[in-house]
PDB file of N, CA and C in Angstrom:
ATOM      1  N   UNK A   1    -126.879-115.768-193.181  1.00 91.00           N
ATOM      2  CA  UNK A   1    -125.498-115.353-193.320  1.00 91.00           C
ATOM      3  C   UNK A   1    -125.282-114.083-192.512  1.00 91.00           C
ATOM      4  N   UNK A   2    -124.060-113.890-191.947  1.00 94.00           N
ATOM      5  CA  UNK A   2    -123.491-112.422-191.148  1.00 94.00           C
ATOM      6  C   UNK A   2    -122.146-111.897-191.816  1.00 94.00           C
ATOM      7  N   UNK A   3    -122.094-110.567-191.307  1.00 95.00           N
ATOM      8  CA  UNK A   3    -120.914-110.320-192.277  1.00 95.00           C
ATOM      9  C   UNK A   3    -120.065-109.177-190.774  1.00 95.00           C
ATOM     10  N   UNK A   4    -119.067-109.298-190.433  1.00 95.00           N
ATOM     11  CA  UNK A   4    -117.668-109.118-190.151  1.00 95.00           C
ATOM     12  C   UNK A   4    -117.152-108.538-190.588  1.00 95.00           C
ATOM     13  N   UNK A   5    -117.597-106.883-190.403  1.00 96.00           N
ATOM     14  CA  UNK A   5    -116.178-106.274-191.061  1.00 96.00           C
ATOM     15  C   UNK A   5    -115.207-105.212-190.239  1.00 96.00           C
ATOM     16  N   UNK A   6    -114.268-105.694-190.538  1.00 96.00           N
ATOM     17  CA  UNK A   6    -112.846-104.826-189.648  1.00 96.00           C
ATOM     18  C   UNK A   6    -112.157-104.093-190.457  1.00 96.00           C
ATOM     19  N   UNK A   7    -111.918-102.971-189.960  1.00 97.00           N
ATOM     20  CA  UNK A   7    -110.964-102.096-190.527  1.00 97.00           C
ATOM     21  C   UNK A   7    -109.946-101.759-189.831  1.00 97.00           C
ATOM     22  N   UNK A   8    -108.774-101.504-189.916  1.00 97.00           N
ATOM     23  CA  UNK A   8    -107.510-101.313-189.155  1.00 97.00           C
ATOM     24  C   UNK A   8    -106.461-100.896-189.713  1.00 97.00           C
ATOM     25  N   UNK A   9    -105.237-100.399-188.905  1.00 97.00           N
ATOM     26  CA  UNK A   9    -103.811 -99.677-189.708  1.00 97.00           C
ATOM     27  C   UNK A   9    -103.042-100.784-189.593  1.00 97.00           C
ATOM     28  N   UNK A  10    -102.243-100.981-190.886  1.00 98.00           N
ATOM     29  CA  UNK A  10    -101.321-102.485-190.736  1.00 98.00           C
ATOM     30  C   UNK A  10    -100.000-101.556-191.066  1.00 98.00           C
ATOM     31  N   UNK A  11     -98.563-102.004-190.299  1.00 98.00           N
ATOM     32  CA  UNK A  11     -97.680-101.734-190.644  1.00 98.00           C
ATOM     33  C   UNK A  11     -97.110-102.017-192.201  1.00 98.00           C
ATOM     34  N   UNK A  12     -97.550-102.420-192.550  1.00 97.00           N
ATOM     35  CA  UNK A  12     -97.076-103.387-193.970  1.00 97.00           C
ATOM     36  C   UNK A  12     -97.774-104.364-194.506  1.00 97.00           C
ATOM     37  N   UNK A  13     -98.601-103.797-195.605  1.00 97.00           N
ATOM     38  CA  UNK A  13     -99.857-104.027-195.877  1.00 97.00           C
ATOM     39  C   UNK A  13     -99.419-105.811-196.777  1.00 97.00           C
ATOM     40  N   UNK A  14     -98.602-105.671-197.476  1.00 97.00           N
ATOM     41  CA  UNK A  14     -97.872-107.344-197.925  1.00 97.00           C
ATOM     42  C   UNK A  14     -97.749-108.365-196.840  1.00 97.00           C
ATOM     43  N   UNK A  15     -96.924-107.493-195.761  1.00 97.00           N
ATOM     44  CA  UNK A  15     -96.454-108.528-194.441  1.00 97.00           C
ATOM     45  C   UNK A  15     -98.123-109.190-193.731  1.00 97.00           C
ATOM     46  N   UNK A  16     -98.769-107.879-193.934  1.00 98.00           N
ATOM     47  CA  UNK A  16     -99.990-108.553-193.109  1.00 98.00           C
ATOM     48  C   UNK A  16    -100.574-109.438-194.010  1.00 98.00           C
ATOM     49  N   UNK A  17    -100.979-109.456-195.302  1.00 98.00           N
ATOM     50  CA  UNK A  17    -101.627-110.314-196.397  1.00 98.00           C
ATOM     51  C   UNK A  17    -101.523-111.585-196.159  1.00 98.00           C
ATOM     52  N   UNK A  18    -100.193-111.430-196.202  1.00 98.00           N
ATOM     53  CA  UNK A  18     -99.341-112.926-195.921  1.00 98.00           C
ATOM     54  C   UNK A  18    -100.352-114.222-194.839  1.00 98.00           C
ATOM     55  N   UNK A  19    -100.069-113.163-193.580  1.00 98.00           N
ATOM     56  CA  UNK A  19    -100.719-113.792-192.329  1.00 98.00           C
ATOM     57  C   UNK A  19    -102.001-113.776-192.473  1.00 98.00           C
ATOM     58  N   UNK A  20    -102.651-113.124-192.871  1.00 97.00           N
ATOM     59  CA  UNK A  20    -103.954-113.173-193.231  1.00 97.00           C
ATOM     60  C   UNK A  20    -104.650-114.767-193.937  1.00 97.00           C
ATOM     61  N   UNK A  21    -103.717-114.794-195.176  1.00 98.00           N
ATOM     62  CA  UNK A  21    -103.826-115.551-195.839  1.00 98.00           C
ATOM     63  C   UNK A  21    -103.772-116.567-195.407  1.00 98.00           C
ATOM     64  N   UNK A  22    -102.399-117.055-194.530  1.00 97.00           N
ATOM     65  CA  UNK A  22    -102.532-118.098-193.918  1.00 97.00           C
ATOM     66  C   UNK A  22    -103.426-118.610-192.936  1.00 97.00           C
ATOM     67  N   UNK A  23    -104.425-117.746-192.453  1.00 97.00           N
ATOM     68  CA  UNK A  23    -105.116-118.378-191.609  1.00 97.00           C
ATOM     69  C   UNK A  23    -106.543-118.719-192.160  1.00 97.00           C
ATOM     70  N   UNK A  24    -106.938-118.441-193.628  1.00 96.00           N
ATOM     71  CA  UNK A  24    -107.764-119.093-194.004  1.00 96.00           C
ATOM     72  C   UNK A  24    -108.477-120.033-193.642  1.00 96.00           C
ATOM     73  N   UNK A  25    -108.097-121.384-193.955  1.00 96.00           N
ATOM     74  CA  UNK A  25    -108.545-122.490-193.275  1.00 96.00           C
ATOM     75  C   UNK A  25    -108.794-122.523-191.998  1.00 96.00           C
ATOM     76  N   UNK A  26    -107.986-121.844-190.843  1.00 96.00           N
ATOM     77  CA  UNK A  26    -108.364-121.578-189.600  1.00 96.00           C
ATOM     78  C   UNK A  26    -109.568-120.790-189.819  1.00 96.00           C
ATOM     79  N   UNK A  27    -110.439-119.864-190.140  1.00 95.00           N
ATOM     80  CA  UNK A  27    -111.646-119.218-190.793  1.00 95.00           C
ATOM     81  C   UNK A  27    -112.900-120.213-191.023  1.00 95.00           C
ATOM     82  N   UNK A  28    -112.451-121.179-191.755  1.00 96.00           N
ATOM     83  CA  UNK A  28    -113.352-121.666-193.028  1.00 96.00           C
ATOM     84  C   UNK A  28    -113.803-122.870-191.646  1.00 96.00           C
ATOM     85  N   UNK A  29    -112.856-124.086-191.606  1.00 95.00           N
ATOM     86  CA  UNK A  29    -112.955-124.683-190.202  1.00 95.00           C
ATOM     87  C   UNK A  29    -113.548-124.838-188.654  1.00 95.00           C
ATOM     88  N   UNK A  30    -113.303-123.807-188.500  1.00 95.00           N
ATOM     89  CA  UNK A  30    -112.994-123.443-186.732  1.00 95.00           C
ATOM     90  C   UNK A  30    -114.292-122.772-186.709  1.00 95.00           C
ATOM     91  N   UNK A  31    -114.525-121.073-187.432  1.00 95.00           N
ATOM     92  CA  UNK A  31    -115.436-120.142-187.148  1.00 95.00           C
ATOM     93  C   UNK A  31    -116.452-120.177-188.510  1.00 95.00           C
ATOM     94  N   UNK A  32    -116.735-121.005-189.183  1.00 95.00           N
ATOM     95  CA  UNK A  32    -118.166-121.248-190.232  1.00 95.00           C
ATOM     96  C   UNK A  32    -117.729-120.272-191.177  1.00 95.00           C
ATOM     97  N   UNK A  33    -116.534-119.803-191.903  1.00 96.00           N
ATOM     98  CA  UNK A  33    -115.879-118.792-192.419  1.00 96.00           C
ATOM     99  C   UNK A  33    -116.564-118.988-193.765  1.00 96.00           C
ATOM    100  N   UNK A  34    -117.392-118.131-194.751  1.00 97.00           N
ATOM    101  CA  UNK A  34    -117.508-118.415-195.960  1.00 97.00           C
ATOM    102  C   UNK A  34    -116.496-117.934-197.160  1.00 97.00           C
ATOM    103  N   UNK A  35    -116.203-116.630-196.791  1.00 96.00           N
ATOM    104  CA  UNK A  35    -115.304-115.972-197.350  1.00 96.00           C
ATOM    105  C   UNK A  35    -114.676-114.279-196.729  1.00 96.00           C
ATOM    106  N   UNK A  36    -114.181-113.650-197.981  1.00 96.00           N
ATOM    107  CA  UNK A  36    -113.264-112.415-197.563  1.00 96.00           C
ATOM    108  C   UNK A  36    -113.229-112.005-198.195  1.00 96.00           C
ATOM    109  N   UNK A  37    -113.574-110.331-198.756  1.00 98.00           N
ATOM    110  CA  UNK A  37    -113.078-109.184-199.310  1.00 98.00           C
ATOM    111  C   UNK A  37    -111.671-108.398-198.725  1.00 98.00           C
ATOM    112  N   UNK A  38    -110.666-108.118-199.075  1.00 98.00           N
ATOM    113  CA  UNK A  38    -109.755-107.271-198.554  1.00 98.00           C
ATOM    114  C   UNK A  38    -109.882-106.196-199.567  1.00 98.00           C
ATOM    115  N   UNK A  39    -109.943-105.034-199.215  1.00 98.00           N
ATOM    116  CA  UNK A  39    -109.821-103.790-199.300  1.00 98.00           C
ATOM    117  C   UNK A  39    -108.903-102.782-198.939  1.00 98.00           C
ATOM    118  N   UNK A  40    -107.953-101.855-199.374  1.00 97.00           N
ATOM    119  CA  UNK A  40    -107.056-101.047-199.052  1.00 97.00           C
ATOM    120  C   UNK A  40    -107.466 -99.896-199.181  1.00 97.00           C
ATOM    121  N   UNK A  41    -107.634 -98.913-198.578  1.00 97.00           N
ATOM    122  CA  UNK A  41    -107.685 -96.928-198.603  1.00 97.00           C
ATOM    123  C   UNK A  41    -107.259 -96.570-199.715  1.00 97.00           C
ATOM    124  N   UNK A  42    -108.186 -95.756-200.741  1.00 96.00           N
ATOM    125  CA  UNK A  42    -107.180 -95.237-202.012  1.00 96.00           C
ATOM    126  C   UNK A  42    -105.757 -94.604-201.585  1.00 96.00           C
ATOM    127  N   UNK A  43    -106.300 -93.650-200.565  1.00 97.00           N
ATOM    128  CA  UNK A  43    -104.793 -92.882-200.165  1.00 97.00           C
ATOM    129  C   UNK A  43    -103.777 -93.516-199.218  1.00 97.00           C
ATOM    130  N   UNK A  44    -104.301 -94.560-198.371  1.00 96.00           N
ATOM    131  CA  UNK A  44    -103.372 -95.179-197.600  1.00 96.00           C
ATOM    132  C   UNK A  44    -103.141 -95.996-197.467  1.00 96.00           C
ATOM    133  N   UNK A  45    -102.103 -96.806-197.830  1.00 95.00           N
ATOM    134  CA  UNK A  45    -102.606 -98.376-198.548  1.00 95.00           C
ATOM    135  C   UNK A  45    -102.448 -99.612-197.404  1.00 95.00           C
ATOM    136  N   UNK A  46    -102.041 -98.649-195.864  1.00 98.00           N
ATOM    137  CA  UNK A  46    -102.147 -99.628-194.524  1.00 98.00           C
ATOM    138  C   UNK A  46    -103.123 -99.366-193.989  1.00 98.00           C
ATOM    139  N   UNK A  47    -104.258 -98.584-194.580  1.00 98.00           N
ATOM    140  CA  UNK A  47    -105.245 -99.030-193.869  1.00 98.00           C
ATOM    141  C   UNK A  47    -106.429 -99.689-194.560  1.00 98.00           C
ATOM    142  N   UNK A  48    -106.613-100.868-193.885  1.00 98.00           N
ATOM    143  CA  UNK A  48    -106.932-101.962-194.267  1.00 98.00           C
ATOM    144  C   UNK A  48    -109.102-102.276-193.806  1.00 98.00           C
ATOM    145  N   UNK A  49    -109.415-102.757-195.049  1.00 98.00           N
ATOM    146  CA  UNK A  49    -110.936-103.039-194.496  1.00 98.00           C
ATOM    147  C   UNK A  49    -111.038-104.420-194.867  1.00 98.00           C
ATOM    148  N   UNK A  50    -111.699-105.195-194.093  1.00 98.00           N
ATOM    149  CA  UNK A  50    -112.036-106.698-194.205  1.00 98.00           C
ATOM    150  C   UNK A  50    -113.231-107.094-194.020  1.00 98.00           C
ATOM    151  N   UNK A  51    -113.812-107.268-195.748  1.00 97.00           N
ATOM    152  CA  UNK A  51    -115.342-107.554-195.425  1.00 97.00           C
ATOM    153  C   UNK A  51    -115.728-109.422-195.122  1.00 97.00           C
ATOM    154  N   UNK A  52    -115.508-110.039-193.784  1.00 95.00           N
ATOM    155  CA  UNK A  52    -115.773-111.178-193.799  1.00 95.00           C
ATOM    156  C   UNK A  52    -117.385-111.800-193.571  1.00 95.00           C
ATOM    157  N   UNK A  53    -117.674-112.894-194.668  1.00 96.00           N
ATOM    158  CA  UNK A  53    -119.174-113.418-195.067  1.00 96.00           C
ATOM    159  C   UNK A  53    -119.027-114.932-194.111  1.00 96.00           C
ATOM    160  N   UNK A  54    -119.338-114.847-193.170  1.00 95.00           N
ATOM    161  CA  UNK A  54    -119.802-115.615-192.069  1.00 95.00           C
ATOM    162  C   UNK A  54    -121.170-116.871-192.128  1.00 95.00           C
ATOM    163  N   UNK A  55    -121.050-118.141-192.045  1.00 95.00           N
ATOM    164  CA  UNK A  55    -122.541-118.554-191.290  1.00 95.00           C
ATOM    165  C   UNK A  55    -123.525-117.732-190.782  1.00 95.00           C
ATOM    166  N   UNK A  56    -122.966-117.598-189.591  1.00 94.00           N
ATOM    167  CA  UNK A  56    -123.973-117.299-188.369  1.00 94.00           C
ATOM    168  C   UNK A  56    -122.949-116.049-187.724  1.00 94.00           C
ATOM    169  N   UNK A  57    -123.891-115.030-187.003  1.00 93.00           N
ATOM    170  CA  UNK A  57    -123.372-114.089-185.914  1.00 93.00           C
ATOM    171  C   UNK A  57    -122.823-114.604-184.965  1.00 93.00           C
ATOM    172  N   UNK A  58    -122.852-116.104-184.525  1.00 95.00           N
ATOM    173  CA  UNK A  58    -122.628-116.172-183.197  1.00 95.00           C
ATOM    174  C   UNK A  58    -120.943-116.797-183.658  1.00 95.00           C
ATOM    175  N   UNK A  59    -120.950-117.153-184.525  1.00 94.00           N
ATOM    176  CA  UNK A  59    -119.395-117.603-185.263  1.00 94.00           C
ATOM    177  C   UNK A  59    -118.464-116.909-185.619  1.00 94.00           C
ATOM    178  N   UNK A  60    -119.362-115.376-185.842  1.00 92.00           N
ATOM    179  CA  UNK A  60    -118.400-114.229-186.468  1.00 92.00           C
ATOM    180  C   UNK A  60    -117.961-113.356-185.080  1.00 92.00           C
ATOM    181  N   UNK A  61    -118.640-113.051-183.998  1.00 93.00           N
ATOM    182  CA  UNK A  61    -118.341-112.441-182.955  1.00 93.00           C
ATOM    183  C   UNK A  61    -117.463-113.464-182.685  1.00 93.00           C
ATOM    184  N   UNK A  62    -117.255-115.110-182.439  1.00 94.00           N
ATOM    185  CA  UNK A  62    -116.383-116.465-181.576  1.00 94.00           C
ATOM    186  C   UNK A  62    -115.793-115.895-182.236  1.00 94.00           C
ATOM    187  N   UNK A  63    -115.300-115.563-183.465  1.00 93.00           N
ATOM    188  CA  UNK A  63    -113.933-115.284-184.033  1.00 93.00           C
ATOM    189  C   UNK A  63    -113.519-113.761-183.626  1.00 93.00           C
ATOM    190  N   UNK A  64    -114.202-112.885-183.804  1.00 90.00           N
ATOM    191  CA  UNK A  64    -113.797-111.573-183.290  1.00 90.00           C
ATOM    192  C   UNK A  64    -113.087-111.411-181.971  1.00 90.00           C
ATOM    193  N   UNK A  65    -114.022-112.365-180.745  1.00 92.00           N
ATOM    194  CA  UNK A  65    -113.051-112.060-179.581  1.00 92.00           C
ATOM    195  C   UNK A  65    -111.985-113.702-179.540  1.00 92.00           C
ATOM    196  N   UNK A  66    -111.505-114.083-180.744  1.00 94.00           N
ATOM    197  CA  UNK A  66    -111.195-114.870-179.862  1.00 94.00           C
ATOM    198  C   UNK A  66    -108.979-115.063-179.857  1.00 94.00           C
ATOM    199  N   UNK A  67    -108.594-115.504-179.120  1.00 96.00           N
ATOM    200  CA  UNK A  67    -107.284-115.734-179.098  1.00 96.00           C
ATOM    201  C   UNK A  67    -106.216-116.233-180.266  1.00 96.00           C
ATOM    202  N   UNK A  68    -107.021-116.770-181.305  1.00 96.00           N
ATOM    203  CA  UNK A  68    -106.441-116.932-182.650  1.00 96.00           C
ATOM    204  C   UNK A  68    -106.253-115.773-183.501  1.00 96.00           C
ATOM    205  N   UNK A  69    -107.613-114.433-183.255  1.00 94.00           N
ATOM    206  CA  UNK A  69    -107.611-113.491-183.868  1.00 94.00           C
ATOM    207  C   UNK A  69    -106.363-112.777-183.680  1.00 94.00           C
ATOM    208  N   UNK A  70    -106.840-112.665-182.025  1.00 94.00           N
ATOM    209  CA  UNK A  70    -105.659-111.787-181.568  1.00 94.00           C
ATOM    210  C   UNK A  70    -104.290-111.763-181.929  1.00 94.00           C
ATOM    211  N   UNK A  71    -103.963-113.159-181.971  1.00 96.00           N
ATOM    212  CA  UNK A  71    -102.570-113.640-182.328  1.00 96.00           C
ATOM    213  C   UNK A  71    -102.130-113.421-183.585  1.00 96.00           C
ATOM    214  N   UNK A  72    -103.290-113.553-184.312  1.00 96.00           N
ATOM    215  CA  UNK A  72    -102.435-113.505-186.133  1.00 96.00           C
ATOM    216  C   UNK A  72    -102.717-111.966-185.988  1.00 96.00           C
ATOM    217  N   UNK A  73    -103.467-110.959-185.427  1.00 94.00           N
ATOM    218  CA  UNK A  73    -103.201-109.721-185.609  1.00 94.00           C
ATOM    219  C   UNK A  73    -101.806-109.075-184.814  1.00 94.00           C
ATOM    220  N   UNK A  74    -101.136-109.446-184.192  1.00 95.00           N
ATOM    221  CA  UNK A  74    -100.137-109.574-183.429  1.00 95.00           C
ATOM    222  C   UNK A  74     -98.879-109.881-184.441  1.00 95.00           C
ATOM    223  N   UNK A  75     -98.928-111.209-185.127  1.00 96.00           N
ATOM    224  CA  UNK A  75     -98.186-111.510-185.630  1.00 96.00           C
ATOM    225  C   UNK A  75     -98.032-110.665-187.262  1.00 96.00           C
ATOM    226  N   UNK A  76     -99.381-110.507-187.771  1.00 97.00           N
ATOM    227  CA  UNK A  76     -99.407-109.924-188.782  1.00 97.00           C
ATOM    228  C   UNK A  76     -99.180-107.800-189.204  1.00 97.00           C
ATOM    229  N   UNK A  77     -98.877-107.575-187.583  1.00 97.00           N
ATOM    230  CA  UNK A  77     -98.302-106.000-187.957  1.00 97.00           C
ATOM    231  C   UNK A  77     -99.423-105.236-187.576  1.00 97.00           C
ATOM    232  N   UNK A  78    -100.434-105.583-187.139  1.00 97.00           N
ATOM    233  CA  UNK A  78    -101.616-104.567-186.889  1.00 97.00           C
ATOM    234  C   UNK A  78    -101.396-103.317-185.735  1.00 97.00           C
ATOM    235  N   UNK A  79    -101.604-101.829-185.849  1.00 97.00           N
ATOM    236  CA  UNK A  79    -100.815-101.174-185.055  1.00 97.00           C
ATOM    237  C   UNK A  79    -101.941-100.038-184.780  1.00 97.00           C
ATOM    238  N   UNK A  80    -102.930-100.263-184.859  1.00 95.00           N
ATOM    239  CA  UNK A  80    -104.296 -99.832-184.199  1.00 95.00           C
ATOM    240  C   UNK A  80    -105.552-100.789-183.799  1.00 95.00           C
ATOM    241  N   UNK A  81    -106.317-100.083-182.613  1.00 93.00           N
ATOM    242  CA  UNK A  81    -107.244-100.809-182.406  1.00 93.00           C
ATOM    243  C   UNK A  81    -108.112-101.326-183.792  1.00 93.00           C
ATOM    244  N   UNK A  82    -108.845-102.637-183.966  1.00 93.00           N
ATOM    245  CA  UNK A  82    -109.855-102.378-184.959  1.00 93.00           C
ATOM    246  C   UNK A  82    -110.646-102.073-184.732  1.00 93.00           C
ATOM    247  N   UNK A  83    -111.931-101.523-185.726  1.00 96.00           N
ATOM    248  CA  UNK A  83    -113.085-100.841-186.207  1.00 96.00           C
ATOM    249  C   UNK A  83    -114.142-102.001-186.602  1.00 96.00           C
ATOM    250  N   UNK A  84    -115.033-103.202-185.440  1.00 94.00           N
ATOM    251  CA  UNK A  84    -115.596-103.903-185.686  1.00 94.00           C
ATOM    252  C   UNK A  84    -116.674-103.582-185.774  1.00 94.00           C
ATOM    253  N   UNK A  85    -117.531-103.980-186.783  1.00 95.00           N
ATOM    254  CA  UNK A  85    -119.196-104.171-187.163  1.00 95.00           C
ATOM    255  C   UNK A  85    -119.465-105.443-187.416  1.00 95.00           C
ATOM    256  N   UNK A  86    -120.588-105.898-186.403  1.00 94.00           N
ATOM    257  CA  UNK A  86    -121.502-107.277-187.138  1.00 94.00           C
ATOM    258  C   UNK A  86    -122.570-107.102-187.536  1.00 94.00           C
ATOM    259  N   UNK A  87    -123.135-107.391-188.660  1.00 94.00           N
ATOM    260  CA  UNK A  87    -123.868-107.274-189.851  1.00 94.00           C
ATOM    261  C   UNK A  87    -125.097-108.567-189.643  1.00 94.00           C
ATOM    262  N   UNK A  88    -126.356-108.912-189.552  1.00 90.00           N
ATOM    263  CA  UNK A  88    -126.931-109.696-189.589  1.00 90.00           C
ATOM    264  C   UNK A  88    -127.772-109.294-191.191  1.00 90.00           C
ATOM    265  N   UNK A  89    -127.791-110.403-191.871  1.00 87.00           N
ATOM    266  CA  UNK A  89    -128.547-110.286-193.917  1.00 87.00           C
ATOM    267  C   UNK A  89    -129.879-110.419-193.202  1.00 87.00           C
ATOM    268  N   UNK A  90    -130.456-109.518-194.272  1.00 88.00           N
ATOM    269  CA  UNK A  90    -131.660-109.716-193.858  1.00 88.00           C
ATOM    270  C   UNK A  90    -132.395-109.828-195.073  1.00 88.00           C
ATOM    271  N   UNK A  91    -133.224-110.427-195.178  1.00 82.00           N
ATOM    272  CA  UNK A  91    -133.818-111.760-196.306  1.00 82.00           C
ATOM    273  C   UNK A  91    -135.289-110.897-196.426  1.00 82.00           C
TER     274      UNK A  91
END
């Protein structure tokens, strides 16, 4: 298993949920998606951490750079670069 996690400033931490949410299945499908933690800043509640539990590294980076990401972060209000880490479990 790998783990994916992004942190970022969302204009509107509901508006982004939304889109988030919807792309689930695009996740689970497409990039070997197992699941998702969302996390909010005690003090700031747009900035956002996303602990995603992956297959494989090579599924969690395909999703990091890829053109679906980009787009639902686009669509979903994101208004800073993100803060990516890939995580390989180690057993």
């Amino acid at each position: 298993m790998a783990t994916m996690i992004v942190r970022h400033r969302v204009a509107n931490f509901e508006a982004w949920k939304k889109v988030f949410d919807s792309m689930d299945d695009l996740r689970k499908t497409t990039y070997n998606w197992l699941g998702s933690e969302v996390l909010r800043d005690d003090t700031d509640p747009n900035l956002v951490t996303v602990i995603n539990h992956v297959k494989d590294i090579a599924s969690a980076k395909r999703y990091g750079g890829s053109e679906d990401l980009k787009n639902g972060m686009a669509k979903a209000g994101v208004i800073s670069p993100p803060d990516v880490t890939f995580l390989n479990e180690v057993r």
